[in-house]
Amino acid sequence: MTTKPITVALLGSGVVGTAVARELTRNAADFEARVGAPVQIVGALVRDASKDRSETGLPADVFTTDAEGLVERADIVVELMGGTEPAKSLITKALENGASVVTANKALLGEAGPELYQLAMEHGVDLSYEAAVAGAIPLIRPLRESLAGDEVTKVLGIVNGTTNFILDKMDRTGANLEDVLAEAQSLGYAEADPTADVEGHDAQAKAAILASLAFHTRVRTSDVHCEGIMGLTAEDIKAARRAGCVIKLLAIAEKVERDGADGGPGVNVRVHPVLLARSHPLATVREAFNAVFVETKLAGELMFYGRGAGGDPTASAVLGDIVHAARHRVSGSHGAGESAYANLPILPIGESLTRYVVRVEVADEPGVLGRVTSAFGDQGVSIESMRQGVRRSEDGLASLTFMTHEAPESALATTVDTIKKLPDVTSVTSVLRAEGI
Amino acid sequence: MTTKPITVALLGSGVVGTAVARELTRNAADFEARVGAPVQIVGALVRDASKDRSETGLPADVFTTDAEGLVERADIVVELMGGTEPAKSLITKALENGASVVTANKALLGEAGPELYQLAMEHGVDLSYEAAVAGAIPLIRPLRESLAGDEVTKVLGIVNGTTNFILDKMDRTGANLEDVLAEAQSLGYAEADPTADVEGHDAQAKAAILASLAFHTRVRTSDVHCEGIMGLTAEDIKAARRAGCVIKLLAIAEKVERDGADGGPGVNVRVHPVLLARSHPLATVREAFNAVFVETKLAGELMFYGRGAGGDPTASAVLGDIVHAARHRVSGSHGAGESAYANLPILPIGESLTRYVVRVEVADEPGVLGRVTSAFGDQGVSIESMRQGVRRSEDGLASLTFMTHEAPESALATTVDTIKKLPDVTSVTSVLRAEGI
């Protein structure tokens, strides 16, 4: 074939960038056959251009420290730096120059995705980001293209491998969070500063990206209600286990039909721990794996499962996007853009409807059960079931577990505040949202 | 928007066609926003044009009995007739006229896919078929596009809902196949003539389509070794259950690296019942659901799960393809074609390597175990474990269950033939291939 090569610039030469470079070099003939033209790396951004990088199979003069110059001389710019700057400026420059962009940068997309999608459309180029959510799992393209004729109503995803590893391990061993987190750090599943994972911020950005795609609406990271896993105790996990459940950190995006004056549907996006029936398909997702459950009007329930992180899995997603963009460069076209035409309102978290499991510790005195039950009723929160734990006779305390019907977050919050102040109530031990129970 | 409408012709107005027409009509504004132009049904092929079809929301003059005329006057021809003719002639004519084609016709694609893909590429139009395999599950596009930069090594799929319903029911109730099949027929999960499902022919065509895509090689239905489920007894299912396993009918496509003179990889594609560990993700697929497990070099293990049949789920996949083709018509481009560049040889079934579970009934006489064991050894089939069932003292018979290491199909077949002829061997009760055990 004598077709003009499609040129690629790599911004970032970490574990993913190295895997991408290795595959494009080693399997050059396959990529040429699949694209219809050779795919050639013309530059890779590094911090130190003198370091030995022979394992990539690239000639030494490909490596450069000049990011600005690099984005001007490639058909496809692959951004693997992470963080918002200088990634945003470089991607903006690349798109304005008419290059297609492939990125794995969820933080940037969660914050500035809408502007960047718009810019890509204006310049008639591709902006692809399969690797930004759930690593190797084909999810962005199915949502954007395969389900383009259907109506997504709910997305429920385990999109952070670190927290899933921790919660799965706590479930299987009964250990407490601090010990498992330390183990996850020593195994490389959690970073030295695990904040972004355990506080849910990583999942929060991914939830925004998924919700935007699923509902054709602009959702930013800051629109997503977020709670992490640090408040979970070994006792929470054990109590879940006794109830035939498991606790998972989920990214949840729902399209909600609203009655009344406001009318019209809205979007509810949140990240928090969820009590999940052990029979739910997401409950079986082990270790650092990711899985995303999608409910649609026509297709019904769909699930996508696979590895959410790691050099090779992430490279698989990035390479798929490179082939996609390269095929379009060869045919002089570009893929479907993002659509935000639906422009649905983002609902406040207080309006979200969920079922709750509330555990309360009370002094075992007459009348206390009635007072706690009334606190639910006063806010219109309907109780589905109540279970009283074994009484600890030595301290005269009893544990009550309430499962509610669907109730608004705000009504539940008021209920919990009221219960905390009741006489004979020692503490509200835990409040968990439930799915599929 | 004043853009020229994209015109659609529907060939087939059954349950899927009706759902497609209903959605395109009812959600016309959504489709217009997603495509960038109105999507308009200009004709629907029916057997009887006078029948009342007001539920589709289409004007009565859209319905026609003139198939030949219809394919000449649409941008996108949607073929939902099934069978090879006249579907093949009509699709050929549409592609030659420069129309894009969306089809759910696995029988036709399994037989004549390669010619039709070629024809679509020559005419620069899309030929999409997401609905042909695993119904609503986005699978074709992920294989063709998302994994285009990776190397698929194995596909393992539950792609026939009827047989999965039957095997799942047998597993959960202990009933025999004939009774469950009758129930499946009365529930509408199996057809009056269930041959295509229970003999594996439906899965066989789907296996050919998946293998072609996964390995960039032309695989036809006739290249796929096929065994159905009619030979399975309630006792087989119960024995599997006792061993912590479940039996599923799987479509399996593998890329096999071969040593020796021939060298180079080959492709092995087959459909048959498989003994699967209950912990394998595919083992949990219940009722008429479908799921496909994909192993790749970089991404590792991926799974896709959802509804494999039904009017609305199939319509979801067809509508996604219509939007895909319509977007390309608007932008004057077309999507990635099929590539068959790898052109790998299809290996004979005798060369496929699998682990087997063989149950043998023998007279409980000295020496019989040694003779049976030698029959395996003589063919180079290595035994991993042997279990002797409870002796039935009344008839002096014993049941032996052998699990082998990976062995070629041909060596195992010879072993079984030898064992059948041994003195003191009453019968070879069952021979099952195993995965993930």
PDB file of C-alpha atoms in Angstrom, chain A residues 19 22-23 26-27 29-31 33-34 130 136-139 141-142 144-152 214 216 281 284 289 293 296-307 312-317 319-321 323-324 327-328 331-337 339 341-342, chain B residues 19 22-23 26-27 29-31 33-34 130 136-139 141-142 144-152 214 216 281 284 289 293 296-307 312-317 319-321 323-324 327-328 331-337 339 341-342:
ATOM      1  CA  ALA A  19       2.001  -0.122  25.657  1.00  0.00           C
ATOM      2  CA  ARG A  22       4.809  -1.026  21.556  1.00  0.00           C
ATOM      3  CA  GLU A  23       1.624  -2.340  19.897  1.00  0.00           C
ATOM      4  CA  ARG A  26       5.096  -4.416  16.759  1.00  0.00           C
ATOM      5  CA  ASN A  27       1.786  -4.921  14.906  1.00  0.00           C
ATOM      6  CA  ALA A  29       1.115  -4.521   9.459  1.00  0.00           C
ATOM      7  CA  ASP A  30      -2.139  -5.357  11.279  1.00  0.00           C
ATOM      8  CA  PHE A  31      -2.883  -1.705  11.951  1.00  0.00           C
ATOM      9  CA  ALA A  33      -4.560  -3.545   7.140  1.00  0.00           C
ATOM     10  CA  ARG A  34      -7.301  -2.455   9.538  1.00  0.00           C
ATOM     11  CA  GLU A 130     -13.169   4.994  25.403  1.00  0.00           C
ATOM     12  CA  ALA A 136     -10.834  -1.776  28.550  1.00  0.00           C
ATOM     13  CA  ILE A 137     -14.600  -2.247  28.569  1.00  0.00           C
ATOM     14  CA  PRO A 138     -16.215  -1.067  25.336  1.00  0.00           C
ATOM     15  CA  LEU A 139     -18.803   1.243  26.846  1.00  0.00           C
ATOM     16  CA  ARG A 141     -19.042   3.567  21.785  1.00  0.00           C
ATOM     17  CA  PRO A 142     -21.961   1.247  22.660  1.00  0.00           C
ATOM     18  CA  ARG A 144     -22.965   6.660  21.842  1.00  0.00           C
ATOM     19  CA  GLU A 145     -23.652   4.498  18.800  1.00  0.00           C
ATOM     20  CA  SER A 146     -25.202   1.075  19.451  1.00  0.00           C
ATOM     21  CA  LEU A 147     -27.895   2.489  21.740  1.00  0.00           C
ATOM     22  CA  ALA A 148     -28.401   5.653  19.659  1.00  0.00           C
ATOM     23  CA  GLY A 149     -31.875   4.456  18.636  1.00  0.00           C
ATOM     24  CA  ASP A 150     -32.948   3.463  22.144  1.00  0.00           C
ATOM     25  CA  GLU A 151     -33.653   5.456  25.307  1.00  0.00           C
ATOM     26  CA  VAL A 152     -31.346   4.879  28.268  1.00  0.00           C
ATOM     27  CA  ALA A 214     -26.641   8.374  28.183  1.00  0.00           C
ATOM     28  CA  HIS A 216     -27.787  13.605  25.630  1.00  0.00           C
ATOM     29  CA  PRO A 281     -25.228  -9.126  38.516  1.00  0.00           C
ATOM     30  CA  THR A 284     -20.547 -10.719  41.681  1.00  0.00           C
ATOM     31  CA  PHE A 289     -12.840  -5.459  37.907  1.00  0.00           C
ATOM     32  CA  PHE A 293     -25.316  -2.065  34.098  1.00  0.00           C
ATOM     33  CA  THR A 296     -32.989   1.056  28.384  1.00  0.00           C
ATOM     34  CA  LYS A 297     -36.565   1.325  27.217  1.00  0.00           C
ATOM     35  CA  LEU A 298     -36.228  -1.202  24.386  1.00  0.00           C
ATOM     36  CA  ALA A 299     -33.171  -3.348  25.092  1.00  0.00           C
ATOM     37  CA  GLY A 300     -34.023  -3.835  28.757  1.00  0.00           C
ATOM     38  CA  GLU A 301     -31.039  -4.722  30.955  1.00  0.00           C
ATOM     39  CA  LEU A 302     -27.518  -4.834  29.561  1.00  0.00           C
ATOM     40  CA  MET A 303     -24.247  -5.419  31.355  1.00  0.00           C
ATOM     41  CA  PHE A 304     -20.651  -4.741  30.308  1.00  0.00           C
ATOM     42  CA  TYR A 305     -17.836  -6.315  32.316  1.00  0.00           C
ATOM     43  CA  GLY A 306     -14.041  -6.226  32.212  1.00  0.00           C
ATOM     44  CA  ARG A 307     -10.841  -4.657  33.474  1.00  0.00           C
ATOM     45  CA  ASP A 312      -2.523  -3.091  28.570  1.00  0.00           C
ATOM     46  CA  PRO A 313      -6.314  -2.933  29.128  1.00  0.00           C
ATOM     47  CA  THR A 314      -6.263   0.874  28.913  1.00  0.00           C
ATOM     48  CA  ALA A 315      -4.045   0.646  25.823  1.00  0.00           C
ATOM     49  CA  SER A 316      -6.649  -1.651  24.210  1.00  0.00           C
ATOM     50  CA  ALA A 317      -9.253   1.110  24.508  1.00  0.00           C
ATOM     51  CA  LEU A 319      -5.751   1.759  20.322  1.00  0.00           C
ATOM     52  CA  GLY A 320      -9.392   1.121  19.358  1.00  0.00           C
ATOM     53  CA  ASP A 321      -9.946   4.892  19.370  1.00  0.00           C
ATOM     54  CA  VAL A 323      -7.960   2.962  14.669  1.00  0.00           C
ATOM     55  CA  HIS A 324     -11.393   4.618  14.686  1.00  0.00           C
ATOM     56  CA  ARG A 327     -10.083   5.131   9.507  1.00  0.00           C
ATOM     57  CA  HIS A 328     -11.957   8.418   9.466  1.00  0.00           C
ATOM     58  CA  SER A 331     -12.007   8.184   4.404  1.00  0.00           C
ATOM     59  CA  GLY A 332     -12.070  11.945   5.005  1.00  0.00           C
ATOM     60  CA  SER A 333     -14.942  11.721   7.485  1.00  0.00           C
ATOM     61  CA  HIS A 334     -15.492  11.734  11.222  1.00  0.00           C
ATOM     62  CA  GLY A 335     -17.669   9.853  13.675  1.00  0.00           C
ATOM     63  CA  ALA A 336     -20.799  10.848  15.545  1.00  0.00           C
ATOM     64  CA  GLY A 337     -20.311  13.874  17.771  1.00  0.00           C
ATOM     65  CA  SER A 339     -25.242  15.466  21.331  1.00  0.00           C
ATOM     66  CA  TYR A 341     -29.851  18.333  22.500  1.00  0.00           C
ATOM     67  CA  ALA A 342     -32.041  16.921  25.273  1.00  0.00           C
TER      68      ALA A 342
ATOM     69  CA  ALA B  19     -41.460  -1.879  16.869  1.00  0.00           C
ATOM     70  CA  ARG B  22     -43.416   2.702  16.041  1.00  0.00           C
ATOM     71  CA  GLU B  23     -40.209   4.156  17.549  1.00  0.00           C
ATOM     72  CA  ARG B  26     -43.201   8.282  17.934  1.00  0.00           C
ATOM     73  CA  ASN B  27     -39.700   9.638  18.659  1.00  0.00           C
ATOM     74  CA  ALA B  29     -37.804  14.529  17.017  1.00  0.00           C
ATOM     75  CA  ASP B  30     -35.205  12.537  18.993  1.00  0.00           C
ATOM     76  CA  PHE B  31     -34.053  10.701  15.878  1.00  0.00           C
ATOM     77  CA  ALA B  33     -31.686  15.510  16.720  1.00  0.00           C
ATOM     78  CA  ARG B  34     -29.397  12.486  16.915  1.00  0.00           C
ATOM     79  CA  GLU B 130     -25.968  -5.595  15.287  1.00  0.00           C
ATOM     80  CA  ALA B 136     -30.016  -6.165  21.965  1.00  0.00           C
ATOM     81  CA  ILE B 137     -26.464  -6.654  23.229  1.00  0.00           C
ATOM     82  CA  PRO B 138     -24.012  -4.227  21.641  1.00  0.00           C
ATOM     83  CA  LEU B 139     -21.482  -6.750  20.413  1.00  0.00           C
ATOM     84  CA  ARG B 141     -19.779  -2.713  16.960  1.00  0.00           C
ATOM     85  CA  PRO B 142     -17.543  -3.318  20.014  1.00  0.00           C
ATOM     86  CA  ARG B 144     -15.503  -4.327  14.925  1.00  0.00           C
ATOM     87  CA  GLU B 145     -14.544  -0.925  16.316  1.00  0.00           C
ATOM     88  CA  SER B 146     -13.748  -0.774  20.035  1.00  0.00           C
ATOM     89  CA  LEU B 147     -11.429  -3.785  19.871  1.00  0.00           C
ATOM     90  CA  ALA B 148      -9.977  -2.849  16.467  1.00  0.00           C
ATOM     91  CA  GLY B 149      -6.609  -2.089  18.087  1.00  0.00           C
ATOM     92  CA  ASP B 150      -6.483  -5.262  20.154  1.00  0.00           C
ATOM     93  CA  GLU B 151      -6.169  -8.956  19.257  1.00  0.00           C
ATOM     94  CA  VAL B 152      -9.125 -11.189  20.071  1.00  0.00           C
ATOM     95  CA  ALA B 214     -13.051 -11.395  15.746  1.00  0.00           C
ATOM     96  CA  HIS B 216     -10.553 -10.750  10.407  1.00  0.00           C
ATOM     97  CA  PRO B 281     -19.511 -15.676  34.591  1.00  0.00           C
ATOM     98  CA  THR B 284     -24.955 -17.439  35.890  1.00  0.00           C
ATOM     99  CA  PHE B 289     -30.698 -14.186  28.290  1.00  0.00           C
ATOM    100  CA  PHE B 293     -17.318 -13.639  26.811  1.00  0.00           C
ATOM    101  CA  THR B 296      -8.187 -10.440  24.055  1.00  0.00           C
ATOM    102  CA  LYS B 297      -4.445  -9.998  24.273  1.00  0.00           C
ATOM    103  CA  LEU B 298      -4.567  -6.531  25.847  1.00  0.00           C
ATOM    104  CA  ALA B 299      -8.007  -6.049  27.393  1.00  0.00           C
ATOM    105  CA  GLY B 300      -8.062  -9.507  28.974  1.00  0.00           C
ATOM    106  CA  GLU B 301     -11.550 -10.824  29.736  1.00  0.00           C
ATOM    107  CA  LEU B 302     -14.653  -8.908  28.718  1.00  0.00           C
ATOM    108  CA  MET B 303     -18.296  -9.898  29.029  1.00  0.00           C
ATOM    109  CA  PHE B 304     -21.409  -8.524  27.333  1.00  0.00           C
ATOM    110  CA  TYR B 305     -24.817  -9.503  28.722  1.00  0.00           C
ATOM    111  CA  GLY B 306     -28.426  -8.800  27.801  1.00  0.00           C
ATOM    112  CA  ARG B 307     -31.540  -9.935  25.972  1.00  0.00           C
ATOM    113  CA  ASP B 312     -38.216  -4.454  21.407  1.00  0.00           C
ATOM    114  CA  PRO B 313     -34.670  -5.643  22.234  1.00  0.00           C
ATOM    115  CA  THR B 314     -34.063  -6.569  18.585  1.00  0.00           C
ATOM    116  CA  ALA B 315     -35.561  -3.229  17.511  1.00  0.00           C
ATOM    117  CA  SER B 316     -33.069  -1.448  19.819  1.00  0.00           C
ATOM    118  CA  ALA B 317     -30.179  -2.960  17.869  1.00  0.00           C
ATOM    119  CA  LEU B 319     -32.537   1.341  15.401  1.00  0.00           C
ATOM    120  CA  GLY B 320     -28.937   1.851  16.541  1.00  0.00           C
ATOM    121  CA  ASP B 321     -27.792   0.624  13.127  1.00  0.00           C
ATOM    122  CA  VAL B 323     -28.996   5.931  13.282  1.00  0.00           C
ATOM    123  CA  HIS B 324     -25.422   4.883  12.487  1.00  0.00           C
ATOM    124  CA  ARG B 327     -25.493   9.812  10.359  1.00  0.00           C
ATOM    125  CA  HIS B 328     -23.134   8.560   7.670  1.00  0.00           C
ATOM    126  CA  SER B 331     -22.030  13.397   6.574  1.00  0.00           C
ATOM    127  CA  GLY B 332     -21.496  11.718   3.209  1.00  0.00           C
ATOM    128  CA  SER B 333     -19.303   8.966   4.673  1.00  0.00           C
ATOM    129  CA  HIS B 334     -19.585   5.365   5.757  1.00  0.00           C
ATOM    130  CA  GLY B 335     -18.304   3.270   8.639  1.00  0.00           C
ATOM    131  CA  ALA B 336     -15.551   0.697   8.867  1.00  0.00           C
ATOM    132  CA  GLY B 337     -16.005  -2.194   6.498  1.00  0.00           C
ATOM    133  CA  SER B 339     -11.773  -6.845   6.975  1.00  0.00           C
ATOM    134  CA  TYR B 341      -7.137  -9.533   5.586  1.00  0.00           C
ATOM    135  CA  ALA B 342      -5.859 -12.071   8.111  1.00  0.00           C
TER     136      ALA B 342
END
